[in-house]
Amino acid sequence: MKRSPDVLRRGRKVLRYCLIAIVLVGTLFPLVWMFSYSIKPRQFLVSIPPVLLFHPTFDSYVQVLQKPSYLSAYLNSLIASTSVLISLVIGSLAAYSYARFKTRRTEDVKFWILSTRMFPQVAVIIPIFLLMRVLNLLDTNVVLIIVYTCLNLPIVVWMMSGFFEEVPVAIEEAAMVDGCSRLEAFLKISLPLAAPGLVATAVFCFMLTWNEFLSALILTGGKARTLPVELSTYLGLFDIDWGALSAAGALAAAPVLVFGLLIKKYLVRGLTFGVVKG
Amino acid sequence: MKISRPFLLTVPMLSMLLFISIYPLIYSCTLSFFYYYLTKPAEMRFVGLDNYVSALFSYPFQRAAINTIIFTLTVVLAEFLLGFGMALLLFEDFKGRGIVTSVLLFPLMLSPVLAGIMWRLMFHPQQGIIDYLLNLMGIPSILWLGNVFYAMVAVIVTDIWQWTPFMFAALLAGMSSLPREPYEAAQIDGASFWQTTREITLPLLRPLILVFVLLRSIDAFRTFDLIYAITGGGPGFATETLSMLIYRIGFMTFDMGEASALSYIVIFLFLTPYALLISRLLGERKTH
């Protein structure tokens, strides 16, 4: 019995939507599941089988927000994120140079820059740890700012050189014909035109910095600890307070989720180092 | 010597990059030839290749190397297949595709530590939902994080959950940038969906697929945060990858000399071929 093409097409459509729904559920379930623990009343936190219907409460959030080490970690993460601004400035200057003043070696240099991100972080961090120890900079906000600036530079350079290449040279040249110096042309024309790219790069680097774990783990102790490290300290050997942990995680993830959605368009470009434009 | 202004623009960036790349490489190399325990600095002495020899022939290193290879291969293959499937699913536009794509990207935006914590909750022996669901289906509970085999499965599943969206988004973007003509011609010729995919999409995407797979492999190889949060390398050495091994030797045993030697072994043995491959592929793309 041959089905009419219409039925086949509709069947395929339904199948497609079903599969998409399954994928959505699979993606969201862990997130929603964990979030549910952050609003569960205390008595249901350890019940087996897991309780599904309950009156939500914000007790866990209150508990977490009153924890000094958590607040301090949040602040430290914010302070460490300022490294993004520094790397934006330094990186954009270099990116402009690579975009406008190409030499035969530019592609090689750009690839070398990319390769600095390929080394296993543990391997690279040992000498830096030892140096910072000697300089007495361990467990300070400064050391993280320095290291994160360095870590973000390759991304800034790659992304921004792509964005600068998209600004037509003709506009800058027209401005210079009208009497602008190269610097003025850069500041008044190229930069504003590349502004969306700047924002996207900034947010992307912010996401990476906010979530960074290994360097923070190794280079900080109790005082300059950032959020990811703080979260990992809640993983006790036996009794984990899932309510507090979930609330802490939700609050920590909130900024990146919001910002990530804002730059959705450029996310792919950043992740693939400009190989594809999302 | 005339220093051009364009070069000057790049000097600050290059100096900082040198600090994070060349300096550690040189220092690590030097340190790897010494016996140096952070806790016993006075006993630091030159030992030549001892660190390398003891590292290469130690069970933890060999185990970690195997774990890393198994983890990387499994994870990248699975993420590619799933990501490709998802990209195919979402390629044709439909109402709400933008929102769906955004939601599907959520796992990428989380800290891997948080992803690890999330799944640790689900794999938990008593409070975990996964064992509960398994029991409902009549399957006995699995002590996921305490079982040598299943701990690795748990870690792999978590990584797949977090990073498939990367493959998905990248492949989708790649597909969207492909030329339309071959597809139109195929439609006129009456090709089926699978035929189109096999004969047109895959060959055209091949260079991009290679780049994405390589990018993801390099990151999967270095995975630390996620595994640290779920199992911490355990039970025993079951989920200890090379990154975790270096961390444990350097920052729990404080044997900096051996950790440096391990770092070098890892960098050269495994990463140099990766880097060369990526450079060749990126070079290929530029000449297209």
XYZ file of C-alpha atoms in Angstrom:
566
model
C 0.000 0.000 0.000
C 1.564 3.255 -1.087
C 0.963 6.246 1.170
C 0.206 9.522 -0.499
C 3.114 11.972 -0.388
C 1.066 14.334 1.756
C 0.657 11.805 4.528
C 4.332 10.959 4.342
C 5.274 14.601 4.527
C 3.031 15.235 7.490
C 4.319 12.127 9.204
C 7.859 13.301 8.693
C 6.953 16.703 10.068
C 5.445 15.187 13.188
C 8.457 12.969 13.639
C 10.718 15.950 13.263
C 8.881 17.967 15.889
C 8.853 14.980 18.227
C 12.578 14.582 17.923
C 13.118 18.284 18.496
C 10.961 18.073 21.593
C 12.976 15.123 22.878
C 16.191 17.034 22.341
C 14.771 20.050 24.148
C 13.704 17.954 27.102
C 17.048 16.216 27.247
C 18.836 19.547 27.238
C 16.631 21.273 29.769
C 15.933 18.447 32.164
C 19.182 18.556 34.176
C 18.899 22.327 34.469
C 15.291 22.278 35.573
C 15.933 19.343 37.870
C 18.710 21.081 39.671
C 16.783 24.323 39.828
C 13.920 22.490 41.468
C 16.231 21.524 44.310
C 17.010 25.160 44.893
C 13.378 25.922 45.657
C 12.544 22.732 47.527
C 11.674 23.000 51.205
C 14.304 21.513 53.443
C 12.417 18.382 54.400
C 12.098 17.187 50.816
C 15.736 17.652 49.895
C 16.805 14.136 50.755
C 13.606 12.204 50.257
C 13.512 9.103 48.158
C 11.688 8.801 45.846
C 12.276 12.407 44.830
C 9.279 14.575 45.569
C 7.865 16.313 42.544
C 5.084 18.484 43.905
C 5.823 20.871 46.672
C 5.410 24.433 47.752
C 8.420 26.332 46.500
C 10.420 28.317 48.979
C 13.395 30.600 48.685
C 14.996 29.393 51.907
C 18.010 27.955 50.140
C 18.646 31.215 48.339
C 18.443 33.146 51.577
C 20.803 30.680 53.168
C 23.320 31.007 50.366
C 23.130 34.788 50.185
C 23.947 34.985 53.855
C 27.098 32.949 53.473
C 30.091 35.318 53.592
C 32.316 33.040 51.546
C 29.705 32.916 48.765
C 29.260 36.673 48.615
C 32.989 37.114 48.641
C 33.313 34.603 45.825
C 30.702 36.470 43.785
C 32.592 39.700 44.301
C 35.879 38.060 43.397
C 34.384 36.719 40.200
C 33.186 40.198 39.315
C 36.579 41.694 40.029
C 38.304 39.007 38.004
C 36.007 39.775 35.066
C 37.495 43.223 34.734
C 40.348 41.414 33.027
C 38.015 41.225 30.037
C 38.164 44.984 29.606
C 41.928 45.017 29.746
C 42.264 42.210 27.240
C 39.734 43.967 24.991
C 41.888 47.064 24.826
C 45.179 45.280 24.335
C 43.731 42.683 22.027
C 41.747 45.058 19.849
C 44.794 47.165 19.127
C 46.660 44.100 17.996
C 43.618 42.851 16.096
C 43.341 46.126 14.208
C 46.952 45.803 13.243
C 46.432 42.267 11.994
C 43.311 43.245 10.094
C 44.663 46.321 8.358
C 48.393 45.779 8.076
C 48.680 42.245 6.844
C 52.075 40.784 6.164
C 53.099 37.400 4.842
C 53.551 36.257 8.402
C 50.203 37.468 9.748
C 48.398 34.151 9.293
C 51.258 32.298 10.960
C 51.276 34.657 13.894
C 47.530 34.372 14.255
C 47.795 30.633 14.249
C 50.486 30.726 16.927
C 48.191 32.911 18.993
C 45.475 30.327 18.575
C 47.793 27.520 19.578
C 48.505 29.108 22.953
C 44.999 28.095 23.860
C 45.623 24.498 22.941
C 47.975 23.570 25.721
C 46.521 21.749 28.692
C 45.967 24.465 31.250
C 47.455 22.418 34.088
C 50.738 22.221 32.253
C 50.949 25.951 31.744
C 49.764 26.948 35.175
C 52.512 25.218 37.171
C 55.290 27.679 36.319
C 52.908 30.586 36.723
C 51.888 29.258 40.124
C 55.520 29.010 41.184
C 56.295 32.504 39.922
C 53.293 34.033 41.663
C 54.249 32.237 44.823
C 57.641 33.880 44.759
C 56.057 37.254 44.041
C 53.637 36.749 46.920
C 50.736 37.268 44.577
C 48.917 34.040 45.294
C 45.375 34.316 46.537
C 44.997 37.899 45.358
C 42.578 39.396 42.871
C 45.484 40.804 40.918
C 46.928 37.450 39.971
C 43.642 36.329 38.473
C 43.245 39.545 36.548
C 46.691 39.108 35.055
C 46.208 35.477 34.148
C 42.709 35.928 32.764
C 43.812 38.863 30.638
C 46.449 36.625 29.096
C 43.985 33.804 28.600
C 41.426 36.030 26.894
C 43.850 37.710 24.519
C 43.862 35.029 21.807
C 40.095 35.093 21.626
C 39.933 38.861 21.505
C 42.553 39.009 18.775
C 40.853 36.362 16.642
C 37.358 37.698 17.014
C 38.184 41.368 16.714
C 40.435 40.960 13.703
C 37.506 39.319 11.986
C 35.232 42.180 12.951
C 37.720 44.816 11.870
C 38.142 43.092 8.545
C 34.433 43.561 8.053
C 34.741 47.315 8.386
C 35.390 48.573 4.845
C 38.796 50.170 4.440
C 37.251 52.709 2.103
C 35.437 54.436 4.948
C 38.608 54.892 6.932
C 40.465 56.125 3.885
C 37.692 58.595 3.145
C 37.985 59.940 6.662
C 41.734 60.277 6.338
C 41.340 62.087 3.044
C 39.116 64.496 4.949
C 41.932 65.183 7.379
C 41.704 62.569 10.114
C 44.863 60.998 11.395
C 44.972 57.237 11.422
C 44.332 57.193 15.120
C 41.306 59.465 14.745
C 39.982 57.288 11.952
C 40.365 54.282 14.185
C 38.682 55.844 17.179
C 35.897 57.678 15.398
C 35.073 55.338 12.562
C 36.398 51.797 12.824
C 35.728 51.332 16.505
C 32.110 52.494 16.448
C 31.460 50.372 13.359
C 32.972 47.357 15.052
C 31.118 48.091 18.281
C 28.702 45.141 18.042
C 31.738 42.912 17.597
C 33.357 44.496 20.627
C 30.299 43.843 22.720
C 30.033 40.265 21.509
C 33.714 39.618 22.182
C 33.437 41.202 25.598
C 30.457 39.103 26.575
C 32.036 35.946 25.197
C 35.235 36.526 27.164
C 33.174 37.411 30.209
C 31.457 34.032 29.957
C 34.751 32.180 29.730
C 36.274 34.143 32.578
C 33.253 33.799 34.835
C 33.241 30.042 34.394
C 36.978 29.528 34.552
C 37.945 27.017 37.180
C 41.422 25.544 36.992
C 43.535 28.683 37.249
C 41.338 29.986 40.024
C 41.571 26.693 41.862
C 45.345 26.657 41.742
C 46.102 30.327 42.160
C 43.635 31.273 44.864
C 42.893 30.156 48.348
C 40.297 31.427 50.755
C 40.477 35.110 49.989
C 40.358 35.581 46.228
C 38.378 32.484 45.421
C 35.937 32.818 42.522
C 32.492 31.295 42.152
C 33.339 28.039 40.363
C 35.927 27.188 42.994
C 33.554 28.177 45.775
C 30.910 25.876 44.310
C 33.360 23.007 44.212
C 34.026 23.425 47.907
C 30.398 22.598 48.626
C 30.957 19.095 47.312
C 31.590 17.384 50.591
C 32.524 13.752 50.757
C 29.321 12.541 52.350
C 26.557 14.981 53.027
C 26.056 17.450 50.239
C 23.546 20.187 50.900
C 21.811 20.022 47.539
C 19.451 22.888 48.287
C 22.220 25.344 49.039
C 24.379 23.991 46.239
C 21.595 24.338 43.685
C 20.744 27.848 44.790
C 24.398 28.819 44.727
C 24.759 27.346 41.258
C 21.622 29.031 39.943
C 22.776 32.431 41.153
C 26.204 31.829 39.711
C 24.872 30.747 36.330
C 22.329 33.556 35.997
C 24.622 36.291 34.623
C 26.167 34.090 31.954
C 22.836 32.697 30.808
C 21.442 36.186 30.405
C 24.459 37.581 28.629
C 24.936 34.484 26.547
C 21.446 34.807 25.155
C 22.101 38.439 24.306
C 25.029 37.598 22.066
C 23.592 34.392 20.698
C 24.306 35.566 17.187
C 28.034 35.727 17.792
C 28.384 32.704 20.049
C 29.246 30.318 17.266
C 31.758 32.696 15.802
C 33.548 32.901 19.117
C 33.448 29.206 19.828
C 34.897 28.249 16.482
C 37.455 31.055 16.456
C 35.795 32.752 13.551
C 35.805 29.708 11.295
C 32.063 30.011 10.834
C 29.978 33.083 11.274
C 26.895 32.160 13.235
C 66.102 49.247 13.137
C 62.818 50.803 12.235
C 59.920 49.503 14.263
C 56.721 49.937 12.337
C 53.685 51.363 14.052
C 51.492 48.376 13.203
C 53.956 46.150 14.981
C 53.961 48.428 18.006
C 50.222 47.963 18.276
C 50.731 44.279 18.785
C 53.574 44.476 21.275
C 51.511 44.616 24.493
C 49.444 41.660 23.368
C 52.449 39.646 22.273
C 54.303 40.258 25.511
C 51.409 39.030 27.591
C 50.989 36.005 25.362
C 54.657 35.199 25.658
C 54.209 35.240 29.396
C 51.448 32.650 29.197
C 53.045 30.462 26.558
C 56.803 30.659 26.066
C 57.736 31.379 29.657
C 55.833 28.370 31.089
C 57.224 26.135 28.363
C 60.802 27.055 29.134
C 60.353 26.954 32.878
C 58.522 23.635 32.798
C 61.200 22.153 30.640
C 63.911 23.211 33.052
C 62.005 22.148 36.127
C 61.246 18.721 34.709
C 64.893 17.728 35.055
C 64.917 18.430 38.755
C 63.713 16.689 41.837
C 61.549 19.352 43.405
C 58.890 18.909 46.008
C 57.150 22.114 46.965
C 57.117 20.950 50.550
C 60.800 20.107 50.607
C 62.457 22.922 48.641
C 65.832 22.374 50.230
C 66.117 18.948 48.658
C 65.875 20.288 45.096
C 68.499 18.636 42.927
C 69.216 17.802 39.314
C 68.082 14.330 38.313
C 68.217 14.402 34.552
C 65.618 12.207 32.910
C 64.515 10.436 36.106
C 61.194 12.243 36.244
C 60.427 11.329 32.667
C 61.347 7.700 33.121
C 59.379 7.253 36.321
C 56.406 9.053 34.794
C 56.293 7.072 31.555
C 56.567 3.728 33.294
C 54.109 4.444 36.084
C 50.685 2.849 36.150
C 48.848 6.130 36.851
C 50.311 7.722 33.726
C 49.511 4.797 31.499
C 46.042 4.537 32.967
C 45.483 8.281 32.586
C 46.661 8.158 28.977
C 44.224 5.361 28.190
C 41.413 7.118 30.048
C 42.077 10.334 28.188
C 42.102 8.624 24.807
C 38.927 6.669 25.535
C 37.206 9.739 26.878
C 38.256 11.993 24.017
C 37.426 9.577 21.215
C 34.053 8.575 22.645
C 32.999 12.048 23.508
C 33.999 13.682 20.235
C 32.436 10.969 18.109
C 29.175 11.041 20.067
C 29.019 14.816 20.096
C 29.635 14.973 16.372
C 26.956 12.415 15.533
C 24.391 13.932 17.877
C 25.284 17.474 16.924
C 25.038 16.665 13.234
C 21.674 15.059 13.809
C 20.443 18.079 15.705
C 21.689 20.406 12.994
C 19.837 18.388 10.366
C 16.712 18.507 12.510
C 16.801 22.242 12.902
C 18.099 23.190 9.500
C 14.771 23.971 7.888
C 13.252 27.021 9.397
C 10.161 26.721 11.549
C 8.283 28.940 13.922
C 10.218 29.442 17.117
C 13.457 28.058 15.725
C 15.364 30.993 17.169
C 14.145 30.343 20.693
C 14.717 26.613 20.422
C 18.264 27.168 19.230
C 18.924 29.558 22.098
C 17.647 27.101 24.658
C 19.680 24.303 23.150
C 22.795 26.400 23.683
C 22.302 26.694 27.451
C 24.597 23.832 28.461
C 27.503 25.570 26.733
C 27.101 28.672 28.811
C 27.407 26.937 32.134
C 30.593 26.431 33.982
C 31.714 22.833 33.487
C 31.924 22.628 37.252
C 28.228 23.409 37.481
C 27.427 20.858 34.783
C 29.405 18.308 36.747
C 27.533 19.174 39.931
C 24.203 18.954 38.115
C 24.865 15.478 36.839
C 26.408 14.388 40.095
C 23.034 15.108 41.643
C 21.344 12.968 39.028
C 23.810 10.099 39.355
C 23.668 10.181 43.135
C 23.193 6.766 44.747
C 20.257 7.623 46.966
C 18.836 10.915 45.813
C 19.661 10.529 42.159
C 16.876 10.571 39.626
C 18.655 8.267 37.216
C 18.764 5.284 39.512
C 15.183 5.992 40.521
C 14.054 5.887 36.888
C 16.077 2.754 36.274
C 14.410 1.092 39.222
C 11.001 2.032 37.866
C 11.913 0.136 34.726
C 13.001 -2.847 36.714
C 16.727 -2.302 36.372
C 18.709 -2.505 39.620
C 20.471 0.601 40.864
C 23.934 1.270 39.562
C 26.403 2.848 41.926
C 27.437 5.173 39.142
C 30.115 7.225 40.772
C 31.563 4.393 42.765
C 31.851 1.910 39.930
C 35.024 1.846 37.896
C 33.240 1.374 34.586
C 30.097 3.405 35.143
C 31.950 6.381 36.535
C 33.567 6.800 33.145
C 30.173 6.421 31.502
C 28.776 9.112 33.778
C 31.601 11.472 32.950
C 31.195 10.829 29.233
C 27.437 11.374 29.375
C 27.878 14.660 31.196
C 30.414 15.933 28.709
C 28.172 14.907 25.840
C 25.297 16.804 27.417
C 27.362 19.925 27.819
C 29.271 20.024 24.545
C 26.978 18.549 21.892
C 25.414 22.005 21.518
C 28.813 23.222 20.336
C 28.879 20.745 17.470
C 25.221 21.429 16.810
C 25.616 25.204 16.602
C 28.822 25.048 14.601
C 27.475 22.506 12.106
C 24.211 24.392 11.765
C 26.107 27.575 11.021
C 28.232 25.664 8.552
C 25.219 24.180 6.827
C 23.626 27.582 6.565
C 26.652 28.874 4.738
C 26.581 26.193 2.066
C 25.539 27.183 -1.459
C 21.947 26.524 -2.427
C 22.384 25.385 -6.018
C 23.335 21.758 -5.380
C 20.281 21.377 -3.163
C 17.969 22.903 -5.724
C 19.364 20.662 -8.390
C 18.944 17.641 -6.144
C 15.359 18.561 -5.416
C 14.628 18.830 -9.115
C 16.168 15.435 -9.609
C 13.888 14.066 -6.898
C 16.564 13.100 -4.377
C 15.388 11.966 -0.962
C 16.417 13.648 2.246
C 19.008 11.022 3.087
C 20.438 11.053 -0.398
C 20.849 14.796 -0.275
C 22.495 14.593 3.097
C 24.886 11.864 2.103
C 25.845 13.116 -1.336
C 25.724 16.889 -0.885
C 25.778 18.041 2.720
C 28.459 15.735 4.018
C 31.006 16.237 1.238
C 30.529 20.006 1.216
C 30.827 20.189 4.984
C 33.848 17.960 5.196
C 36.488 20.676 5.735
C 34.372 22.341 8.410
C 33.603 19.036 10.085
C 37.298 18.299 10.347
C 38.017 21.671 11.900
C 35.197 21.343 14.431
C 36.136 17.801 15.353
C 39.735 18.868 15.883
C 38.791 21.903 17.943
C 36.540 19.799 20.110
C 39.135 17.036 20.438
C 41.718 19.432 21.759
C 39.321 20.702 24.389
C 38.049 17.238 25.263
C 41.618 16.144 25.707
C 42.216 18.882 28.249
C 38.966 18.422 30.167
C 39.482 19.041 33.839
C 36.711 21.079 35.466
C 33.919 18.695 34.587
C 35.652 15.530 35.730
C 36.915 17.192 38.882
C 33.371 18.139 39.810
C 31.750 14.775 39.140
C 34.243 12.204 40.273
C 37.458 13.985 41.154
C 39.255 11.353 39.110
C 37.834 8.475 41.032
C 36.989 5.916 42.003
C 40.675 5.134 42.264
C 42.113 6.114 38.901
C 39.032 5.180 36.922
C 38.266 8.622 35.587
C 41.629 10.251 36.011
C 42.661 11.856 32.763
C 46.080 13.291 31.991
C 45.053 16.768 33.103
C 43.797 15.448 36.412
C 46.922 13.369 36.846
C 49.163 16.395 36.390
C 47.026 18.317 38.840
C 47.180 15.557 41.431
C 50.939 15.080 41.153
C 51.624 18.802 41.196
C 49.112 20.130 43.669
C 48.236 17.251 45.920
C 51.522 15.424 46.071
C 53.418 18.656 45.345
C 55.977 16.854 43.207
C 56.586 19.772 40.854
C 59.439 18.103 39.039
C 57.415 15.100 37.993
C 54.387 17.245 37.219
C 56.486 19.337 34.880
C 57.854 16.239 33.185
C 54.321 14.906 32.758
C 53.204 18.230 31.347
C 55.916 18.086 28.742
C 55.190 14.530 27.800
C 51.550 15.451 27.326
C 52.272 18.585 25.390
C 54.594 16.995 22.906
C 53.249 13.510 22.589
C 49.651 14.386 22.111
C 49.204 18.002 21.260
C 51.816 18.718 18.673
C 50.186 16.505 16.039
C 46.839 18.131 16.829
C 48.242 21.606 16.403
C 49.900 20.701 13.137
C 46.713 19.209 11.792
C 44.637 22.222 12.693
C 47.149 24.544 11.134
C 47.036 22.572 7.925
C 43.276 22.602 7.845
C 42.932 26.261 8.652
C 45.481 26.955 5.973
C 43.430 24.908 3.549
C 40.333 26.905 4.338
C 41.999 30.210 3.718
C 42.997 29.226 0.212
C 39.492 28.089 -0.724
